[in-house]
Amino acid sequence: MKLLITGGAGFIGSNFIHHILEKYPTYEIINIDKLTYCGNLENLKKVEDHERYKFIKCDICDKEKIDEIFQEEKPDFVINFAAETHVDRSILDPDAFVKTNFLGTHILLEAVKKHGIERFLHISTDETYGSIDNGKFKEEDALLPNSPYSASKASADLLARSYFKTFSLPVVITRSSNNYGPYQFPEKVIPLFISNILQGKKVPLYGTGKNIRDWIYVQDNCEGLDAVLHDGEDGEIYNIGGGNEKTNLELTQIILNELDKDDSHIEYVDDRLGHDLRYALDIEKVSKIGWEPKHTFEDAIKKTINWYLENEDWWKKLQTKELEEYYEKQYGA
Ligand code: NAD
Ligand code: TYD
C-alpha cells in the first residue's frame, strides 16, 4: 500500500506517519507538505531516512504539481491533513484558510477523480458543527461553523462528501475533537500554556475561561483515523472524540498544578471573537468499527507536559520572528 499524506509535517500528520510506519511493515508513505510556519520536518527526524518514507515539498493548491505527484507515485490511499488550523489566525487573516482548506481540498479531489485511488480520507473537525450547549453532535447534524477556520473546514468537508455522491469517489471523513500531545505547534492552547509557564510568563485565558473543549490524545486519534481508513465505509462520516470535556479554566489549572504553579499565573484577556462555547461528540458510529480512546486524560496530559519539558529545544526553535509578530497582533504584547 502506498499512502499519500498531505500536511504530514504538522502535528497530527507527523504523529500519524510515525504510527503507520511502526504498525504496517509494508506500507510506503509519501508526505507532501508546503512547510508553512507550523510545518516542521523536525517532527519527522526519526524517519527521514526510512526506506518506506519520502518527503516532497508541495502546496496542495499547486494543481500541476499535485497532478504530477499523483501520476508518478500512484498512491492507493490519500489522507488529507494539510490545512491552516489556528482559529485566532483565521480571525486576523482568513485568506490562506479559504485557499488551502477549501481550494486545496478541491484540487486534491480533482486529482483523485482523474487518477483514481482506493480511498480518500479527509480530516475534518468537530468545529464544523459549531457550538452545542447540551448533548453531543452526531454525524448527521447540520454544520453551523462560527469561525473562518471552521467555515473553511466545513466547506471542504461538504465538498469531499459531494465528490462521493456525484462522482462515486471513495471518500471517508473524520471529525475529531481537540487533539493534544507531542509536536503540537506552541500557539495552540496546551503547548502555548506549557511553554509560557516554563519561560516564566503568564497564560492568556480568553473571556471567562468557561468554554469547554473535548480533548483527545493524538495517538488515540491516529488509531481512530487508521480504523476509519481501513474499516470505514465509503461516503460515511465518523466522529472521533476523546470523551474528556474540560472548561479552559479546568484545563489551565491542571497544567499549572502539574508544573507546581498557582492561579496567579493566569491572565484573563479579551475573549476570542465568535468563541464557541462547547464542543462534544457522540462516538457511537466509530465505536461500531472497533475504535475507542485508550488514554485517560489524567495520564496523557502528564505525558504531554513531560514531552514539552524534555523537548525544550524543539519548541524554542519555533519561537521565531513570525511567531513574535503573531503574538503582538493577537495579544498586543
Ligand atoms: P498543523 O497546523 O499542525 O499542521 C498542518 C500542516 O499542513 C503543516 O505541516 C503545514 O505546513 C501543512 N500545510 C498547510 N498549508 C498547506 C498547503 N497549502 N499545502 C500543503 N501543506 C500545507 O495542524 P494539525 O493540528 O496537525 O491538524 C491537521 C488536520 O487535522 C487539519 O486538517 C485540521 O483541521 C484537523 N484537525 C485538527 C485538530 C486539532 O486539534 N489539532 C482537531 C480536529 C481536526
Ligand atoms: P485552541 O488550542 O486554539 O483550539 P480551538 O480553538 O481549535 O478549540 O483553543 C482551545 C481553547 O482554548 C479555546 O476555547 C480557546 C482557548 N484559548 C485561550 O483561552 N487562550 C489562548 O491563548 C488560546 C490559544 C486558546
PDB file of N, CA and C in Angstrom, residues 236-274:
ATOM      1  N   GLU A 236     -19.076   7.801   4.195  1.00  0.00           N
ATOM      2  CA  GLU A 236     -19.506   7.979   5.590  1.00  0.00           C
ATOM      3  C   GLU A 236     -18.599   8.960   6.344  1.00  0.00           C
ATOM      4  N   ILE A 237     -19.197   9.513   7.395  1.00  0.00           N
ATOM      5  CA  ILE A 237     -18.501  10.482   8.254  1.00  0.00           C
ATOM      6  C   ILE A 237     -18.388   9.850   9.635  1.00  0.00           C
ATOM      7  N   TYR A 238     -17.244  10.002  10.282  1.00  0.00           N
ATOM      8  CA  TYR A 238     -17.048   9.418  11.617  1.00  0.00           C
ATOM      9  C   TYR A 238     -16.540  10.469  12.603  1.00  0.00           C
ATOM     10  N   ASN A 239     -17.276  10.667  13.673  1.00  0.00           N
ATOM     11  CA  ASN A 239     -16.783  11.500  14.773  1.00  0.00           C
ATOM     12  C   ASN A 239     -15.725  10.720  15.542  1.00  0.00           C
ATOM     13  N   ILE A 240     -14.643  11.411  15.931  1.00  0.00           N
ATOM     14  CA  ILE A 240     -13.609  10.771  16.768  1.00  0.00           C
ATOM     15  C   ILE A 240     -13.387  11.680  17.978  1.00  0.00           C
ATOM     16  N   GLY A 241     -14.010  11.341  19.083  1.00  0.00           N
ATOM     17  CA  GLY A 241     -13.939  12.207  20.272  1.00  0.00           C
ATOM     18  C   GLY A 241     -13.239  11.509  21.417  1.00  0.00           C
ATOM     19  N   GLY A 242     -12.641  12.294  22.291  1.00  0.00           N
ATOM     20  CA  GLY A 242     -11.891  11.729  23.410  1.00  0.00           C
ATOM     21  C   GLY A 242     -12.727  11.467  24.650  1.00  0.00           C
ATOM     22  N   GLY A 243     -13.908  12.126  24.732  1.00  0.00           N
ATOM     23  CA  GLY A 243     -14.753  11.967  25.919  1.00  0.00           C
ATOM     24  C   GLY A 243     -14.160  12.630  27.153  1.00  0.00           C
ATOM     25  N   ASN A 244     -13.347  13.671  26.947  1.00  0.00           N
ATOM     26  CA  ASN A 244     -12.732  14.389  28.076  1.00  0.00           C
ATOM     27  C   ASN A 244     -13.078  15.867  27.998  1.00  0.00           C
ATOM     28  N   GLU A 245     -14.267  16.201  28.478  1.00  0.00           N
ATOM     29  CA  GLU A 245     -14.653  17.614  28.422  1.00  0.00           C
ATOM     30  C   GLU A 245     -14.055  18.361  29.598  1.00  0.00           C
ATOM     31  N   LYS A 246     -13.450  19.506  29.286  1.00  0.00           N
ATOM     32  CA  LYS A 246     -12.886  20.357  30.350  1.00  0.00           C
ATOM     33  C   LYS A 246     -13.179  21.805  30.001  1.00  0.00           C
ATOM     34  N   THR A 247     -13.481  22.608  31.014  1.00  0.00           N
ATOM     35  CA  THR A 247     -13.502  24.042  30.738  1.00  0.00           C
ATOM     36  C   THR A 247     -12.042  24.469  30.565  1.00  0.00           C
ATOM     37  N   ASN A 248     -11.859  25.601  29.883  1.00  0.00           N
ATOM     38  CA  ASN A 248     -10.481  26.060  29.701  1.00  0.00           C
ATOM     39  C   ASN A 248      -9.824  26.387  31.036  1.00  0.00           C
ATOM     40  N   LEU A 249     -10.640  26.846  31.998  1.00  0.00           N
ATOM     41  CA  LEU A 249     -10.060  27.131  33.320  1.00  0.00           C
ATOM     42  C   LEU A 249      -9.607  25.832  33.989  1.00  0.00           C
ATOM     43  N   GLU A 250     -10.437  24.780  33.906  1.00  0.00           N
ATOM     44  CA  GLU A 250     -10.029  23.486  34.493  1.00  0.00           C
ATOM     45  C   GLU A 250      -8.732  23.002  33.852  1.00  0.00           C
ATOM     46  N   LEU A 251      -8.697  23.085  32.514  1.00  0.00           N
ATOM     47  CA  LEU A 251      -7.504  22.639  31.780  1.00  0.00           C
ATOM     48  C   LEU A 251      -6.266  23.427  32.243  1.00  0.00           C
ATOM     49  N   THR A 252      -6.432  24.745  32.348  1.00  0.00           N
ATOM     50  CA  THR A 252      -5.310  25.608  32.756  1.00  0.00           C
ATOM     51  C   THR A 252      -4.831  25.227  34.161  1.00  0.00           C
ATOM     52  N   GLN A 253      -5.788  24.986  35.055  1.00  0.00           N
ATOM     53  CA  GLN A 253      -5.402  24.649  36.434  1.00  0.00           C
ATOM     54  C   GLN A 253      -4.690  23.295  36.501  1.00  0.00           C
ATOM     55  N   ILE A 254      -5.099  22.364  35.639  1.00  0.00           N
ATOM     56  CA  ILE A 254      -4.412  21.053  35.600  1.00  0.00           C
ATOM     57  C   ILE A 254      -2.950  21.267  35.180  1.00  0.00           C
ATOM     58  N   ILE A 255      -2.751  22.084  34.145  1.00  0.00           N
ATOM     59  CA  ILE A 255      -1.382  22.329  33.655  1.00  0.00           C
ATOM     60  C   ILE A 255      -0.567  23.055  34.731  1.00  0.00           C
ATOM     61  N   LEU A 256      -1.173  24.099  35.332  1.00  0.00           N
ATOM     62  CA  LEU A 256      -0.453  24.861  36.374  1.00  0.00           C
ATOM     63  C   LEU A 256      -0.063  23.943  37.528  1.00  0.00           C
ATOM     64  N   ASN A 257      -1.008  23.112  37.935  1.00  0.00           N
ATOM     65  CA  ASN A 257      -0.776  22.204  39.059  1.00  0.00           C
ATOM     66  C   ASN A 257       0.370  21.235  38.758  1.00  0.00           C
ATOM     67  N   GLU A 258       0.359  20.671  37.535  1.00  0.00           N
ATOM     68  CA  GLU A 258       1.441  19.737  37.146  1.00  0.00           C
ATOM     69  C   GLU A 258       2.798  20.418  37.180  1.00  0.00           C
ATOM     70  N   LEU A 259       2.793  21.717  36.930  1.00  0.00           N
ATOM     71  CA  LEU A 259       4.076  22.451  36.888  1.00  0.00           C
ATOM     72  C   LEU A 259       4.330  23.230  38.195  1.00  0.00           C
ATOM     73  N   ASP A 260       3.585  22.837  39.249  1.00  0.00           N
ATOM     74  CA  ASP A 260       3.751  23.448  40.589  1.00  0.00           C
ATOM     75  C   ASP A 260       3.548  24.955  40.593  1.00  0.00           C
ATOM     76  N   LYS A 261       2.548  25.403  39.845  1.00  0.00           N
ATOM     77  CA  LYS A 261       2.238  26.840  39.814  1.00  0.00           C
ATOM     78  C   LYS A 261       0.771  27.027  40.214  1.00  0.00           C
ATOM     79  N   ASP A 262       0.462  28.280  40.672  1.00  0.00           N
ATOM     80  CA  ASP A 262      -0.923  28.527  41.091  1.00  0.00           C
ATOM     81  C   ASP A 262      -1.631  29.494  40.128  1.00  0.00           C
ATOM     82  N   ASP A 263      -2.894  29.826  40.497  1.00  0.00           N
ATOM     83  CA  ASP A 263      -3.741  30.643  39.613  1.00  0.00           C
ATOM     84  C   ASP A 263      -3.197  32.052  39.358  1.00  0.00           C
ATOM     85  N   SER A 264      -2.230  32.481  40.151  1.00  0.00           N
ATOM     86  CA  SER A 264      -1.693  33.840  39.927  1.00  0.00           C
ATOM     87  C   SER A 264      -0.992  33.928  38.567  1.00  0.00           C
ATOM     88  N   HIS A 265      -0.736  32.772  37.932  1.00  0.00           N
ATOM     89  CA  HIS A 265      -0.087  32.788  36.608  1.00  0.00           C
ATOM     90  C   HIS A 265      -1.094  32.942  35.471  1.00  0.00           C
ATOM     91  N   ILE A 266      -2.396  33.041  35.847  1.00  0.00           N
ATOM     92  CA  ILE A 266      -3.421  33.216  34.808  1.00  0.00           C
ATOM     93  C   ILE A 266      -3.640  34.698  34.553  1.00  0.00           C
ATOM     94  N   GLU A 267      -3.674  35.061  33.265  1.00  0.00           N
ATOM     95  CA  GLU A 267      -4.063  36.429  32.925  1.00  0.00           C
ATOM     96  C   GLU A 267      -5.325  36.345  32.059  1.00  0.00           C
ATOM     97  N   TYR A 268      -6.442  36.832  32.617  1.00  0.00           N
ATOM     98  CA  TYR A 268      -7.674  36.832  31.821  1.00  0.00           C
ATOM     99  C   TYR A 268      -7.551  37.927  30.762  1.00  0.00           C
ATOM    100  N   VAL A 269      -7.774  37.542  29.492  1.00  0.00           N
ATOM    101  CA  VAL A 269      -7.651  38.515  28.398  1.00  0.00           C
ATOM    102  C   VAL A 269      -8.983  38.577  27.641  1.00  0.00           C
ATOM    103  N   ASP A 270      -9.070  39.537  26.694  1.00  0.00           N
ATOM    104  CA  ASP A 270     -10.309  39.678  25.911  1.00  0.00           C
ATOM    105  C   ASP A 270     -10.689  38.350  25.278  1.00  0.00           C
ATOM    106  N   ASP A 271     -11.997  38.119  25.158  1.00  0.00           N
ATOM    107  CA  ASP A 271     -12.459  36.865  24.572  1.00  0.00           C
ATOM    108  C   ASP A 271     -12.174  36.839  23.071  1.00  0.00           C
ATOM    109  N   ARG A 272     -12.053  35.622  22.531  1.00  0.00           N
ATOM    110  CA  ARG A 272     -11.947  35.421  21.083  1.00  0.00           C
ATOM    111  C   ARG A 272     -13.279  35.812  20.444  1.00  0.00           C
ATOM    112  N   LEU A 273     -13.232  36.468  19.298  1.00  0.00           N
ATOM    113  CA  LEU A 273     -14.482  36.814  18.595  1.00  0.00           C
ATOM    114  C   LEU A 273     -15.185  35.521  18.174  1.00  0.00           C
ATOM    115  N   GLY A 274     -16.492  35.485  18.350  1.00  0.00           N
ATOM    116  CA  GLY A 274     -17.282  34.312  17.907  1.00  0.00           C
ATOM    117  C   GLY A 274     -16.907  33.031  18.632  1.00  0.00           C
TER     118      GLY A 274
END
